[in-house]
Amino acid sequence: QSVLTQPPSVSAAPGQKVTISCSGSSSNIGNNYVSWYQQLPGTAPKLLIYENNKRPSGIPDRFSGSKSGTSATLGITGLQTGDEADYYCGTWDSSLSAAGVVFGGGTKLTVL
Amino acid sequence: QVQLQQWGAGLLKPSETLSLTCAVYGGSFSGYYWSWIRQPPGKGLEWIGEINHSGSTNYNPSLKSRVTISVDTSKNQFSLKLSSVTAADTAVYYCARGLTGIAAAGTWCWFDPWGQGTLVTVSS
């Protein structure tokens, strides 16, 4: 069971917008920065968002990130069939007994 | 453009030691944390640990007793050893460049780029 909670799946039609949530606690999301990754089928994860809402070079502005309290959200607008993938959130967990990087369980995006 | 290429044994028997190496091409080796992350079949990501160019390490507490990450700066390579493997260690293992720091609003960390992944199967 993952430390961060994501919905197992989301779906939307091409051209529409979708959001993926990532819920944590004060020891992780609440007091640290969140990153997001896209994993296309059969490939390694790729960085989409870092420091809650920043996009690496080459990532289109259709992808956005936000954070509020102990939750973070990935938004994708103008959905394309090529966006079908698994999406993961990640952050640092500052727990005294278990400090380290933690990830969500992943969300499968289906573009109908 | 930084590229990571990894290799290692893909089939192990229970109780053996997993050994993987990751080479870094095209960028600076210092100033980053070099990480290992794994993904069991059909499941999510699990951070294993990291090392910097000076050899300073951080490990996932749940794996710490079995994990050793080392670095060879002369070759721009870092390696993972996981001892006493069981079927539960069957996963795709990825190496990745990690960027980590501490700011007023908390710790930031992200991974970019990633290696191609190595499927390690533990079976008798």
Short mmCIF file of N, CA and C in Angstrom, two decimals, chain B residues 17-20 36 48-51 57-59 63-71 78-83:
data_model
loop_
_atom_site.label_atom_id
_atom_site.label_comp_id
_atom_site.label_asym_id
_atom_site.label_seq_id
_atom_site.Cartn_x
_atom_site.Cartn_y
_atom_site.Cartn_z
N THR B 17 22.11 -12.51 -4.35
CA THR B 17 22.26 -11.06 -4.29
C THR B 17 22.06 -10.44 -5.67
N LEU B 18 21.14 -9.49 -5.73
CA LEU B 18 20.87 -8.73 -6.94
C LEU B 18 21.99 -7.72 -7.14
N SER B 19 22.47 -7.59 -8.36
CA SER B 19 23.53 -6.64 -8.65
C SER B 19 23.25 -5.94 -9.98
N LEU B 20 23.14 -4.62 -9.94
CA LEU B 20 22.90 -3.82 -11.13
C LEU B 20 23.85 -2.63 -11.15
N TRP B 36 18.10 4.55 -7.25
CA TRP B 36 17.51 3.32 -7.75
C TRP B 36 16.05 3.28 -7.31
N ILE B 48 14.34 2.95 -3.74
CA ILE B 48 15.23 2.05 -3.03
C ILE B 48 16.29 2.84 -2.26
N GLY B 49 16.89 3.82 -2.92
CA GLY B 49 17.91 4.60 -2.26
C GLY B 49 18.69 5.44 -3.24
N GLU B 50 19.68 6.17 -2.73
CA GLU B 50 20.43 7.10 -3.55
C GLU B 50 21.84 7.29 -3.01
N ILE B 51 22.71 7.81 -3.91
CA ILE B 51 24.08 8.09 -3.54
C ILE B 51 24.54 9.32 -4.30
N THR B 57 25.03 8.26 1.17
CA THR B 57 23.85 7.47 0.77
C THR B 57 22.64 7.75 1.66
N ASN B 58 21.48 7.50 1.07
CA ASN B 58 20.21 7.46 1.78
C ASN B 58 19.45 6.25 1.27
N TYR B 59 18.86 5.49 2.18
CA TYR B 59 18.17 4.28 1.80
C TYR B 59 16.73 4.30 2.29
N LEU B 63 14.11 -1.25 3.23
CA LEU B 63 15.06 -2.09 2.51
C LEU B 63 16.49 -1.93 3.01
N LYS B 64 16.69 -1.01 3.92
CA LYS B 64 18.02 -0.59 4.33
C LYS B 64 18.94 -1.73 4.74
N SER B 65 18.39 -2.72 5.40
CA SER B 65 19.23 -3.81 5.92
C SER B 65 19.80 -4.69 4.81
N ARG B 66 19.22 -4.60 3.61
CA ARG B 66 19.67 -5.47 2.52
C ARG B 66 20.30 -4.72 1.35
N VAL B 67 20.30 -3.40 1.40
CA VAL B 67 20.72 -2.59 0.25
C VAL B 67 22.10 -1.98 0.45
N THR B 68 22.87 -2.01 -0.63
CA THR B 68 24.12 -1.25 -0.69
C THR B 68 24.19 -0.56 -2.04
N ILE B 69 24.34 0.74 -2.02
CA ILE B 69 24.54 1.51 -3.25
C ILE B 69 25.94 2.10 -3.20
N SER B 70 26.67 1.91 -4.28
CA SER B 70 28.05 2.40 -4.34
C SER B 70 28.26 3.22 -5.60
N VAL B 71 29.36 3.95 -5.65
CA VAL B 71 29.63 4.82 -6.78
C VAL B 71 31.08 4.66 -7.23
N PHE B 78 27.24 4.05 -11.00
CA PHE B 78 26.83 3.71 -9.65
C PHE B 78 26.11 2.37 -9.70
N SER B 79 26.12 1.68 -8.56
CA SER B 79 25.66 0.30 -8.54
C SER B 79 24.73 0.03 -7.37
N LEU B 80 23.92 -1.00 -7.56
CA LEU B 80 22.98 -1.44 -6.54
C LEU B 80 23.23 -2.90 -6.22
N LYS B 81 23.29 -3.21 -4.94
CA LYS B 81 23.30 -4.60 -4.49
C LYS B 81 22.17 -4.78 -3.48
N LEU B 82 21.38 -5.80 -3.69
CA LEU B 82 20.27 -6.14 -2.80
C LEU B 82 20.44 -7.61 -2.42
N SER B 83 20.68 -7.85 -1.16
CA SER B 83 20.99 -9.20 -0.71
C SER B 83 19.75 -9.99 -0.34
#
